[in-house]
Short mmCIF file of C-alpha atoms and ligand atoms in Angstrom, two decimals:
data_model
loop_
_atom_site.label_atom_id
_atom_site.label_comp_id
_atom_site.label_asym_id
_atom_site.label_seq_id
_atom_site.Cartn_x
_atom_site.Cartn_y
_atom_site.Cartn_z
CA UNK O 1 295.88 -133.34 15.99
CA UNK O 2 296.75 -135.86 18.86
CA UNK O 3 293.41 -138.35 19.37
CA UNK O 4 294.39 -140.85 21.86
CA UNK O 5 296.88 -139.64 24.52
CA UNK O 6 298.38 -142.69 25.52
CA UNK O 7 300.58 -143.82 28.81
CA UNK O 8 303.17 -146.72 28.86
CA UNK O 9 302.98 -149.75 31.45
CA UNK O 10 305.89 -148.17 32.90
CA UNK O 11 304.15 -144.89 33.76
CA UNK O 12 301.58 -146.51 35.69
CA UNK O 13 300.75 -144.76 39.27
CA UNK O 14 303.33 -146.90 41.76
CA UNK O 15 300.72 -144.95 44.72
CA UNK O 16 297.24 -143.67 45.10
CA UNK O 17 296.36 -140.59 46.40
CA UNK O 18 294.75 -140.17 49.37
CA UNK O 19 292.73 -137.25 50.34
CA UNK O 20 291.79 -137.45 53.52
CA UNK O 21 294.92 -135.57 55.24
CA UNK O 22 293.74 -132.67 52.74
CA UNK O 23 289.68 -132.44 53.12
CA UNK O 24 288.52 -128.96 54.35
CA UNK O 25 286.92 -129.45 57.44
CA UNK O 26 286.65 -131.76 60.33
CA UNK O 27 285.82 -135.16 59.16
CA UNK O 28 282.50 -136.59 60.91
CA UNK O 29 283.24 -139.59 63.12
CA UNK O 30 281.51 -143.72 61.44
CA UNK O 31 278.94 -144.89 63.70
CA UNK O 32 278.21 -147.94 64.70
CA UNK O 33 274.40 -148.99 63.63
CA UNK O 34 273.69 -151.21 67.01
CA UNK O 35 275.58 -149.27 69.70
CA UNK O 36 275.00 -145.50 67.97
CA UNK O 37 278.82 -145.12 69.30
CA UNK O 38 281.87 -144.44 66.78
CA UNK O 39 283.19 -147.29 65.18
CA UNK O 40 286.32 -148.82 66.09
CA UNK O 41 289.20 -150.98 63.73
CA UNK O 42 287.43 -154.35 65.67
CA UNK O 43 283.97 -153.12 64.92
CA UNK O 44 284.96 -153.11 61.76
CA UNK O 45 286.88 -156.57 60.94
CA UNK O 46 284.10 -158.67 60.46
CA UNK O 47 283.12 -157.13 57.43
CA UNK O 48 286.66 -155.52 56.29
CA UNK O 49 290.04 -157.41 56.78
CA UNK O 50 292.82 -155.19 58.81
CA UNK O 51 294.68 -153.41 55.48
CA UNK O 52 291.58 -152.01 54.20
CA UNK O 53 290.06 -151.04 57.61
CA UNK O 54 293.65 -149.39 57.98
CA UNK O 55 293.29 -147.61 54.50
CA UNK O 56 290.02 -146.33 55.49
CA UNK O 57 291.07 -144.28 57.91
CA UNK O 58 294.33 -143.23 56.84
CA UNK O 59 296.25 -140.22 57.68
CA UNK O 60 299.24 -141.12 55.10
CA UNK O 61 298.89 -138.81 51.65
CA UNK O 62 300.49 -141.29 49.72
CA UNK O 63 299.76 -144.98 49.58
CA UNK O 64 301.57 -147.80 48.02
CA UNK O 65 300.32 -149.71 44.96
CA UNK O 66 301.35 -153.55 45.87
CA UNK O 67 302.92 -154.91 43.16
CA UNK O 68 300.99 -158.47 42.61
CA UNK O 69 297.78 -155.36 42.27
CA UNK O 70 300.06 -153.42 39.77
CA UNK O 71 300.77 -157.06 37.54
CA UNK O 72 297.08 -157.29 37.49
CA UNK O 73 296.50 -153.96 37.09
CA UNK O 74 298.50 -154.19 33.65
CA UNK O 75 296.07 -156.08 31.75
CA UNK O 76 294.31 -153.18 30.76
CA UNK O 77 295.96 -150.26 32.49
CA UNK O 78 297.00 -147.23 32.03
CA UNK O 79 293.56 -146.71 30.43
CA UNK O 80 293.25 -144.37 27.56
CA UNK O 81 292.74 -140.97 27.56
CA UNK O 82 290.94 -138.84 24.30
CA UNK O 83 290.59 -135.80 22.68
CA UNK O 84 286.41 -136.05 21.59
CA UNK O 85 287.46 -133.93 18.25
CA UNK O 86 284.81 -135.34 16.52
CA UNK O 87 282.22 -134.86 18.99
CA UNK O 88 283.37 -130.95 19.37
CA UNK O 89 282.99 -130.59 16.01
CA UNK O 90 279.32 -132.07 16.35
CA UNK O 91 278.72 -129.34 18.83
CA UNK O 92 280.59 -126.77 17.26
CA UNK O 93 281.86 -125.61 20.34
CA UNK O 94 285.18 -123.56 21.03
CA UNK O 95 285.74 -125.71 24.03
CA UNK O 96 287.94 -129.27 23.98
CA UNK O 97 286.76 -131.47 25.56
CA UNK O 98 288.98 -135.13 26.86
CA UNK O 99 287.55 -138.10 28.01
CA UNK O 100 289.36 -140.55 30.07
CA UNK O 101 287.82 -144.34 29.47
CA UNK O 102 287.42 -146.58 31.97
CA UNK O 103 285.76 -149.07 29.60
CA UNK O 104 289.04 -150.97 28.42
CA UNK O 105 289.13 -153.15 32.17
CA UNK O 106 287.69 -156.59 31.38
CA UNK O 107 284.25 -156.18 33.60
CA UNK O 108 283.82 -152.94 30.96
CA UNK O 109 283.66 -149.84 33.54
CA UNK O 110 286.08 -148.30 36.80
CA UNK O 111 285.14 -150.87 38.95
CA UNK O 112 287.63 -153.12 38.93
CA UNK O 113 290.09 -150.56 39.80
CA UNK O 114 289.18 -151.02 43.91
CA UNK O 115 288.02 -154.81 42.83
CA UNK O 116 291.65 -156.14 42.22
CA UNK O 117 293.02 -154.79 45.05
CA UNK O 118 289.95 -155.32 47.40
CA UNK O 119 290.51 -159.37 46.71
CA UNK O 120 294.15 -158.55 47.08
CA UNK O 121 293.68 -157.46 50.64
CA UNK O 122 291.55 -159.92 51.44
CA UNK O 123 293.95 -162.99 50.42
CA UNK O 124 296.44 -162.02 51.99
CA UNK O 125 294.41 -161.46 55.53
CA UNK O 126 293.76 -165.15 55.36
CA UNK O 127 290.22 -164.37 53.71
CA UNK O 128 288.41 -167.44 51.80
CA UNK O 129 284.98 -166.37 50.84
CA UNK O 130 284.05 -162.46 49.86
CA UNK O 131 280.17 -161.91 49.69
CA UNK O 132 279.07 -158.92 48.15
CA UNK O 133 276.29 -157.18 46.22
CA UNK O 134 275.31 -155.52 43.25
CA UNK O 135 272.33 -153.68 41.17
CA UNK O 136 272.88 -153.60 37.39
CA UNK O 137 275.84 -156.28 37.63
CA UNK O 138 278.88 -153.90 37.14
CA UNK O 139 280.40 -154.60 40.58
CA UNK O 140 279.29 -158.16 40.54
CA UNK O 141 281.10 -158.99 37.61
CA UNK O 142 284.01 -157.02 38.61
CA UNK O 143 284.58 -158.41 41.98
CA UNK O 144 284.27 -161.81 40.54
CA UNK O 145 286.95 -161.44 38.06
CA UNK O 146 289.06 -160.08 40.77
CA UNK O 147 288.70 -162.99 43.62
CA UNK O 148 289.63 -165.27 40.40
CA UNK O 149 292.91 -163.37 40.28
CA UNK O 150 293.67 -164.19 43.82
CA UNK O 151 291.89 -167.41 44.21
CA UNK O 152 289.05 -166.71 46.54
CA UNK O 153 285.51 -167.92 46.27
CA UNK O 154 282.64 -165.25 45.40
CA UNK O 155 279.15 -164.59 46.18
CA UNK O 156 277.22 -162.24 45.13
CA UNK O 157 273.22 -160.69 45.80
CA UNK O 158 271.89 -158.83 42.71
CA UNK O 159 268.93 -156.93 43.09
CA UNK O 160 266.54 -158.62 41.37
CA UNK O 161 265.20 -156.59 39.36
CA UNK O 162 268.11 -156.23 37.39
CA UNK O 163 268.65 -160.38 37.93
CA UNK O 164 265.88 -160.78 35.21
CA UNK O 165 266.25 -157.10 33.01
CA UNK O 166 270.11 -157.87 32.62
CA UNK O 167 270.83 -161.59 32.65
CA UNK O 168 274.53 -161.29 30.91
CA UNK O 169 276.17 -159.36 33.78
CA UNK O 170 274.72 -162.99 35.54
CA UNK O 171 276.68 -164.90 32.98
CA UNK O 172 279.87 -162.82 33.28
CA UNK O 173 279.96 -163.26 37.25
CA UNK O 174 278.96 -167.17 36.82
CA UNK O 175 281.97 -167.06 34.07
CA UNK O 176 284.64 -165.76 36.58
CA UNK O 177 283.78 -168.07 39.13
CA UNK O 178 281.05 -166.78 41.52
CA UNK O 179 277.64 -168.00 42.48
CA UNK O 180 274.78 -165.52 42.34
CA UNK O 181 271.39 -165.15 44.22
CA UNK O 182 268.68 -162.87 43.10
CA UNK O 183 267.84 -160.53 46.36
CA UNK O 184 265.95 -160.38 48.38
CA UNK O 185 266.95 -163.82 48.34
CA UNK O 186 265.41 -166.57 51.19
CA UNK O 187 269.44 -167.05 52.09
CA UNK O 188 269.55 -164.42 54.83
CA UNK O 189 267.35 -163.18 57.82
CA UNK O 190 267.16 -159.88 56.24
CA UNK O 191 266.28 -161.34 52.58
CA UNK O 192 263.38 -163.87 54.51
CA UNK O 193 262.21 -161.33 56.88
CA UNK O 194 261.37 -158.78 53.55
CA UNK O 195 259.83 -161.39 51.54
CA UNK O 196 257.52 -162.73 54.75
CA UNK O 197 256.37 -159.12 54.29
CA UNK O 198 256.56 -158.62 50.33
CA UNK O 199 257.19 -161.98 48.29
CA UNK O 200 257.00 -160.17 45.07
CA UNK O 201 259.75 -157.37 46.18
CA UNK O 202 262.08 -156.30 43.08
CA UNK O 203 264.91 -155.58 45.19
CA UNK O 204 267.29 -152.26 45.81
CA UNK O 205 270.88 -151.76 46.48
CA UNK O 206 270.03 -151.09 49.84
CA UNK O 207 268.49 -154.48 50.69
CA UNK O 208 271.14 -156.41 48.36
CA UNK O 209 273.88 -154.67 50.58
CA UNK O 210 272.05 -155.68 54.12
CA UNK O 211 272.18 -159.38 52.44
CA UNK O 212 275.81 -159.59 51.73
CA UNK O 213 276.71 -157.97 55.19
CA UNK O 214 274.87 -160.28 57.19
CA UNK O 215 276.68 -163.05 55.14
CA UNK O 216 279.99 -161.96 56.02
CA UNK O 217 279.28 -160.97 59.16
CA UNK O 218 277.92 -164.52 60.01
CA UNK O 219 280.57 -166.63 58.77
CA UNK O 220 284.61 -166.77 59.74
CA UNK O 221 285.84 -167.00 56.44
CA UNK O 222 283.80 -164.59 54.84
CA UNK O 223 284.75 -160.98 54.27
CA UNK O 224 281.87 -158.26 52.88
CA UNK O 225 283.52 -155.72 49.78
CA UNK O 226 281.71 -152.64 48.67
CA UNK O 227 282.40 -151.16 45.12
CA UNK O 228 281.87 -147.55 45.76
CA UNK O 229 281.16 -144.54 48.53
CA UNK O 230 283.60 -146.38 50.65
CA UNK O 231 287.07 -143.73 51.36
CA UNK O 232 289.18 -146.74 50.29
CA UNK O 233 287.28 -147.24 47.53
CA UNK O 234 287.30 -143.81 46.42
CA UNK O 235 291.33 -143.67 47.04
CA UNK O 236 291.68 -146.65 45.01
CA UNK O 237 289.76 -144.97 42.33
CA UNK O 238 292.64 -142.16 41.87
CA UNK O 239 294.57 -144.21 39.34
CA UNK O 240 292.43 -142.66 36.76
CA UNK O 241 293.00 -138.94 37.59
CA UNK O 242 296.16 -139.28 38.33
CA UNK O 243 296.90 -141.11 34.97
CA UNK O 244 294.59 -138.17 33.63
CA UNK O 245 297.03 -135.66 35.09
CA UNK O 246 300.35 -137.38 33.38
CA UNK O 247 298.09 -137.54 29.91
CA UNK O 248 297.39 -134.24 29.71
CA UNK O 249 300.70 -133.01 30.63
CA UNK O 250 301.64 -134.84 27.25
CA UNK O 251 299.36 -132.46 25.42
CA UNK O 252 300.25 -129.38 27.83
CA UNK O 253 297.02 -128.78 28.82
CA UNK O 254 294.84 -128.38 32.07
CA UNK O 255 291.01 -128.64 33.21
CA UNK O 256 288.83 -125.36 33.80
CA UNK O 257 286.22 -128.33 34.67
CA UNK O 258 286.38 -131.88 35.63
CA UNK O 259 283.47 -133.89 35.56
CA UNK O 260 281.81 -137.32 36.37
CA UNK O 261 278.72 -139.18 36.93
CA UNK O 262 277.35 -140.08 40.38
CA UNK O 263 275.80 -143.52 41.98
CA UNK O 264 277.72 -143.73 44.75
CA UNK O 265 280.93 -141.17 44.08
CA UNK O 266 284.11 -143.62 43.11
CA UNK O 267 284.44 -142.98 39.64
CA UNK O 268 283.65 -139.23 40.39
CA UNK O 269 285.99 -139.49 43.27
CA UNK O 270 288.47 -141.34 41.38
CA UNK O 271 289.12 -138.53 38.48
CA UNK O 272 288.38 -135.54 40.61
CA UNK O 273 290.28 -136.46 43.70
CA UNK O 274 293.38 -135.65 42.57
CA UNK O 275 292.63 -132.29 41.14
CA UNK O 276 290.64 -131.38 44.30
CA UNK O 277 294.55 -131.43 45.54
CA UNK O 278 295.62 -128.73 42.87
CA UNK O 279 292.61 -126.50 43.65
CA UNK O 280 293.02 -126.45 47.38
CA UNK O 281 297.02 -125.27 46.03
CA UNK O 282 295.07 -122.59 43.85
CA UNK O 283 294.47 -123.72 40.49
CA UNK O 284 291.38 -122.46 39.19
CA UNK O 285 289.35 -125.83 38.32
CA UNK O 286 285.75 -126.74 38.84
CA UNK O 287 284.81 -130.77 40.15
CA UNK O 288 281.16 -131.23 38.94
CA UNK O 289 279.05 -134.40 39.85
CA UNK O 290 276.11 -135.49 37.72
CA UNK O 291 273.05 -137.46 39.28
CA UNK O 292 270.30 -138.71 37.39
CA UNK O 293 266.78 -136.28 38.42
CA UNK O 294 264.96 -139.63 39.32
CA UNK O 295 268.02 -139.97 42.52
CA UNK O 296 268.82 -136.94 43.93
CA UNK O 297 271.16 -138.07 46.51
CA UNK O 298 273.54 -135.09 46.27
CA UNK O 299 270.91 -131.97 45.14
CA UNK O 300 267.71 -132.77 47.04
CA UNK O 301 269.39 -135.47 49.85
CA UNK O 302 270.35 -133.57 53.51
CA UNK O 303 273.69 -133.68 54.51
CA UNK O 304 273.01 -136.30 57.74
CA UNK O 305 274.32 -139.67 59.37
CA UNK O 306 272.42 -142.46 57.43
CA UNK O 307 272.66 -145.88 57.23
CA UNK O 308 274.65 -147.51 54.42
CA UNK O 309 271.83 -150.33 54.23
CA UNK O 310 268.00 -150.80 54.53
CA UNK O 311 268.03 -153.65 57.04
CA UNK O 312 270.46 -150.94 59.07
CA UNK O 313 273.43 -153.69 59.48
CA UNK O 314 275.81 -151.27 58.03
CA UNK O 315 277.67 -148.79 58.99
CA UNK O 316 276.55 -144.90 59.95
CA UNK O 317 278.00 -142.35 57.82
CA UNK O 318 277.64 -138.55 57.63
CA UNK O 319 276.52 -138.10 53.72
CA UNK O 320 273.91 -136.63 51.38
CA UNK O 321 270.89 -139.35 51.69
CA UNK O 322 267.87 -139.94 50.73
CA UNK O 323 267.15 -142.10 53.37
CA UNK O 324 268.36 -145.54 53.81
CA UNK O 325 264.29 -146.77 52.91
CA UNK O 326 264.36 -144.55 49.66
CA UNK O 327 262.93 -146.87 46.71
CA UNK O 328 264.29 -145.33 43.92
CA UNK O 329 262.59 -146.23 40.12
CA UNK O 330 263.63 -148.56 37.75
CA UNK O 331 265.98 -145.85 35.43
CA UNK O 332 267.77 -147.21 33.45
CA UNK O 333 271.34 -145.92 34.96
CA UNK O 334 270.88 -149.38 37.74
CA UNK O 335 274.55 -148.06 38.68
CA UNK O 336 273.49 -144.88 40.17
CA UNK O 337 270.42 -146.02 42.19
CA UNK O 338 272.07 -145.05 45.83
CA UNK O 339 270.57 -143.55 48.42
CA UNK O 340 273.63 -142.17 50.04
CA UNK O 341 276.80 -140.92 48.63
CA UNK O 342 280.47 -141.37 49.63
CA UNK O 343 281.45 -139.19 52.61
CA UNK O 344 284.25 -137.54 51.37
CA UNK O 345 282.35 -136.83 48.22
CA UNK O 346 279.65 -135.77 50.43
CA UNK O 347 281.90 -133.35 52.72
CA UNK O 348 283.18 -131.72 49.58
CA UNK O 349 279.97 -130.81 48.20
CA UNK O 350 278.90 -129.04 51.72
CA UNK O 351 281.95 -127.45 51.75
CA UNK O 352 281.88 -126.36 48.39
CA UNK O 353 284.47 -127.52 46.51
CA UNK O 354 282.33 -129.95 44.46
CA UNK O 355 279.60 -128.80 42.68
CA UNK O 356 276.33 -130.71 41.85
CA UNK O 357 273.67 -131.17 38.89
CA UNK O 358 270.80 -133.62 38.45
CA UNK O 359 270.13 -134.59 34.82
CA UNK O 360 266.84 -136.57 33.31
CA UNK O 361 267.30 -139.75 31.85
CA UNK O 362 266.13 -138.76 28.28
CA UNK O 363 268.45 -136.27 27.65
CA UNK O 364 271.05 -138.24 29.09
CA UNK O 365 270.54 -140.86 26.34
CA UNK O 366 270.36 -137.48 23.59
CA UNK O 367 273.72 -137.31 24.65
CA UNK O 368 275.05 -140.86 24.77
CA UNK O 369 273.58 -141.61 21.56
CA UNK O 370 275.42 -138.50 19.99
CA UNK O 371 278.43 -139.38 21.75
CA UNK O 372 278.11 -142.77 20.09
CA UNK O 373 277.33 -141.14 16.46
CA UNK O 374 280.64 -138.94 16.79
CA UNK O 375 283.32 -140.94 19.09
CA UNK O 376 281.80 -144.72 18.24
CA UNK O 377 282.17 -145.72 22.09
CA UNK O 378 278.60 -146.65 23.15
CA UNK O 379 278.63 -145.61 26.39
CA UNK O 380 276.98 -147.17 29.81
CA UNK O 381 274.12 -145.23 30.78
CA UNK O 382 275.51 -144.42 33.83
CA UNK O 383 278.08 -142.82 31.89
CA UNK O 384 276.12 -140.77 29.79
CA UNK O 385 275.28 -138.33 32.70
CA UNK O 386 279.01 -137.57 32.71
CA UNK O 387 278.49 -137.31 28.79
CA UNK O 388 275.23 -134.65 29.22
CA UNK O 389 277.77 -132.73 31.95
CA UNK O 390 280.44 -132.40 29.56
CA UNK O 391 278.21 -131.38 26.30
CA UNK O 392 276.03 -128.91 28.26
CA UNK O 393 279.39 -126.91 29.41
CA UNK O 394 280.54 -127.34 25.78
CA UNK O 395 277.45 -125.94 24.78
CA UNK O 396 277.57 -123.12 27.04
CA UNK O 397 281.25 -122.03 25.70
CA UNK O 398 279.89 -121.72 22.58
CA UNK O 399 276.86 -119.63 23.74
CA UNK O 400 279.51 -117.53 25.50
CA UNK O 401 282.21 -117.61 22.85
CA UNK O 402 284.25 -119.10 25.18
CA UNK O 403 287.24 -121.34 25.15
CA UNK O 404 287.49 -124.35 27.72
CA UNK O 405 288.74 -127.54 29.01
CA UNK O 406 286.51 -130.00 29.63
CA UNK O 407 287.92 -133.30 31.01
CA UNK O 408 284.88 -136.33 31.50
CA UNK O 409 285.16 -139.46 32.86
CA UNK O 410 283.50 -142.00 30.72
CA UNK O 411 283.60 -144.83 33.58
CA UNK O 412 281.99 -147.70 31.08
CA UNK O 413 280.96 -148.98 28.26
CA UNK O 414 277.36 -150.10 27.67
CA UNK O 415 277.68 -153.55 25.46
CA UNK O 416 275.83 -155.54 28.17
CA UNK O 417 273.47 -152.35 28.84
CA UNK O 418 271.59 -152.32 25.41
CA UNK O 419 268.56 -152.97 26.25
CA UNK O 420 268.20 -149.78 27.64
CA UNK O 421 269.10 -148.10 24.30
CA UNK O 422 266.03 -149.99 22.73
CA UNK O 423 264.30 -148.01 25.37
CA UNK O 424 265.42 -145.25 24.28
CA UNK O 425 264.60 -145.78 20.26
CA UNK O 426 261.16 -147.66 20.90
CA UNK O 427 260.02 -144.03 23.34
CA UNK O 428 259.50 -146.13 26.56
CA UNK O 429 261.82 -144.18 28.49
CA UNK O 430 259.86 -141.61 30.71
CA UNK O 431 261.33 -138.69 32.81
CA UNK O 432 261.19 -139.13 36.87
CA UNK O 433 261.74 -136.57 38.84
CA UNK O 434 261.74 -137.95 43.17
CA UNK O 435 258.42 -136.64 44.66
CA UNK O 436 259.70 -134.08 47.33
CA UNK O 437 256.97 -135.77 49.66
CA UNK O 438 258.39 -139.17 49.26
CA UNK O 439 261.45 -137.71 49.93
CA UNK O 440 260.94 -135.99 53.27
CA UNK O 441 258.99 -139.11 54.17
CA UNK O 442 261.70 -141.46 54.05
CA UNK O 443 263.88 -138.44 55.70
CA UNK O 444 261.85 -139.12 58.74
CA UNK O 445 263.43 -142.42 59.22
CA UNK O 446 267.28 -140.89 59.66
CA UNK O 447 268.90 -142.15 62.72
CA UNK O 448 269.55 -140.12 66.04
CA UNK O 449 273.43 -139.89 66.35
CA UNK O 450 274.54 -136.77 68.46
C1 PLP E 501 278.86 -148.45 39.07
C2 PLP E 501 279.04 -147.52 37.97
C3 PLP E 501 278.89 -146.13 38.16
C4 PLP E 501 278.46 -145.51 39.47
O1 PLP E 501 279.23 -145.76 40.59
P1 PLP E 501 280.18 -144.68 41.26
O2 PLP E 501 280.66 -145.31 42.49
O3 PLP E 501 279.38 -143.44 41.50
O4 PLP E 501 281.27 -144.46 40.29
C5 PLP E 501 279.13 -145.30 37.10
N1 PLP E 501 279.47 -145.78 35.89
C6 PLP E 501 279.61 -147.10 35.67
C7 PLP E 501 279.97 -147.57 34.30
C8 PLP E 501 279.40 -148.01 36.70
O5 PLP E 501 279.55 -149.30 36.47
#
């Protein structure tokens, strides 16, 4: 009985797969947050040099893997893929289930995956300086370690909340070079002008990523890089399901379900993306996104243009939201704290081809902690809402006497994240589920695009 299903550097993807010449439906226009007209390439190049603005909006099926990403790339890719035999027997289920880890890159999750060849891009559009954000550190200390591969300088907003809860994702960015600023920070207008109002505010994505625009946006050199929702993002993402595809070839088998854990939709997008392709062809094979209860972007958001960003600097996107003034609580899971969601995850879901499922935080951590009992990987919390996915359709097989695939994407590791598991053991974790009211109040606040 195979365990680890393993690729060779030579069979790494040589092109990502890009979906957008496949989505079902028309695809809703990017607005521009000052004018309320759609966005152009020039709009754009402030924030995004000319190859990724180009990727963004690509009509090409196919893109090519550069090959100074692909040298990078092979430090830690292909990534594994494995049969969880010991978890199924745990579960006694019928059903086998695969995971595909994302935890062997050096930042520990997906991210650097669209990291690498985000400073990539950048370098070689004459880029010096790429200012970005991030919540629980995972894209922070990804981005850094990229802009070290291609000698650029780094700077990077954390929400502060997580600046004091998880100083070690600090350490790792400081390690690979960048400088970090707890946010709101008093180094932007939109850092100063919620502080005048709020000194003692803890931060959210939103505001971090209103920071970091307004950096780039101000400065020549300087070039803004988002680690999820993004369609380049999500394209770059694909290595892992199309690796996923080649791995379970090896093993002759196939999904009935494919499954992954939602913040802002790349590592979802990433695994799932590629089979989306095979089920529009006909194969019978479900996508399911998990979302923690506490931020229900995709089962209790509205499909609607939202901003990307609290301060509304960012771009307008059609997406599940919350609202781009949704305050979400301080789960542990800081990765999937969003108030949006990627577009073409988005479009999917109202389409349906995706489906969706909102899971508590406790039993999210029942299932991480068996995961760790059975497979040893201790998993990020983000990743254990992938995790409670996978076990509950295991679960079900068995209640159904059912055989079943069940493919998971475990996008990260949790060694800088365990202060959340003592959490979890000492009973301080509580359940949230989003007040509808607060909900449709910060649904009032949507922006008025035709
Ligand atoms: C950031 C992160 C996520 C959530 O982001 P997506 O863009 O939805 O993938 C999930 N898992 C891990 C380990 C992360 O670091």
């Amino acid at each position: 009985m195979q365990t680890k299903i393993l690729l060779n550097e030579d069979q790494l993807p040589k092109q990502w797969y890009n979906i957008i010449p496949d989505m079902p439906g028309e695809m809703a226009p990017v607005i521009h947050p000052g004018t309320l007209q759609p966005v152009t390439p020039d709009d754009l190049l402030p924030l995004f040099p000319m190859p990724l603005i180009e990727q963004e909006m690509s009509p090409d099926r196919w893109i090519d893997i550069p090959q100074e990403v692909l040298e990078v790339f092979k430090l830690w890719r292909p990534s594994p893929m494995f049969r969880a035999h010991q978890l199924e027997k745990a579960l006694g289920t019928p059903a086998k289930i695969y995971y595909k880890y994302e935890g062997v890159s050096p930042a520990g999750s997906h991210k650097p995956n669209t990291a690498v060849p985000q400073a990539y891009y950048n370098k070689i559009a004459g880029t010096k300086r790429i200012a970005s954000e991030t919540g629980a550190g995972q894209w922070g200390s990804s981005i850094a370690m990229a802009c070290q591969h291609f000698g650029l300088e780094c700077t990077v907003y954390m929400v502060k909340v997580s600046y004091g809860q998880k100083p070690y994702r600090k350490s790792m960015m400081r390690l690979w070079g960048a400088e970090v600023f707890p946010s709101p920070s008093d180094k932007t207008n939109a850092g100063r002008s919620i502080l005048a109002n709020d000194p003692d505010n803890q931060g959210s994505l939103g505001i971090a990523i209103s920071e970091a625009v307004e950096d780039a946006a101000t400065h020549e050199d300087t070039r803004y890089s988002l680690g999820s929702v993004l369609n380049h993002v999500c394209m770059h993402q694909t290595i892992i399901g199309l690796e996923a595809k080649e791995q379970l070839k090896i093993v002759g088998d196939y999904p009935d379900v494919v499954i992954g854990c939602h913040g802002g939709g790349s590592n979802f997008a990433g695994l799932a993306f590629p089979f989306v392709a095979d089920k529009a062809n006909g194969k019978n094979v479900r996508l399911l996104a998990v979302e923690p209860a506490s931020c229900p972007t995709l089962t209790k958001g509205v499909y609607a243009f939202d901003y990307g960003d609290t301060a509304k600097m960012a771009p307008i996107s059609r997406m599940y939201t919350l609202g781009h003034d949704f305050m979400p609580p301080g789960i542990h899971a800081g990765g999937l704290r969003y108030h949006g969601a990627s577009p073409l995850v988005s479009q999917l879901v109202h389409e349906g081809v995706v489906e969706t499922k909102a899971v508590p935080q406790i039993a999210c951590f029942d299932a991480a902690v068996l995961f760790a009992r059975t497979e040893s990987i201790i998993p990020a919390p983000e990743s254990s809402h992938a995790i409670r996915g996978a076990i509950d359709e295991a679960l079900l097989a068995k209640e159904e006497g059912k055989e079943k695939t069940i493919l998971f994407n475990l996008s990260g590791h949790g060694h800088v994240d365990m202060a959340a598991y003592d959490a979890y053991f000492n009973n301080e974790l509580v359940d949230y589920e989003y007040p509808e009211a607060a909900i449709k109040e910060s649904l009032s606040h949507l922006p008025k695009v035709d």
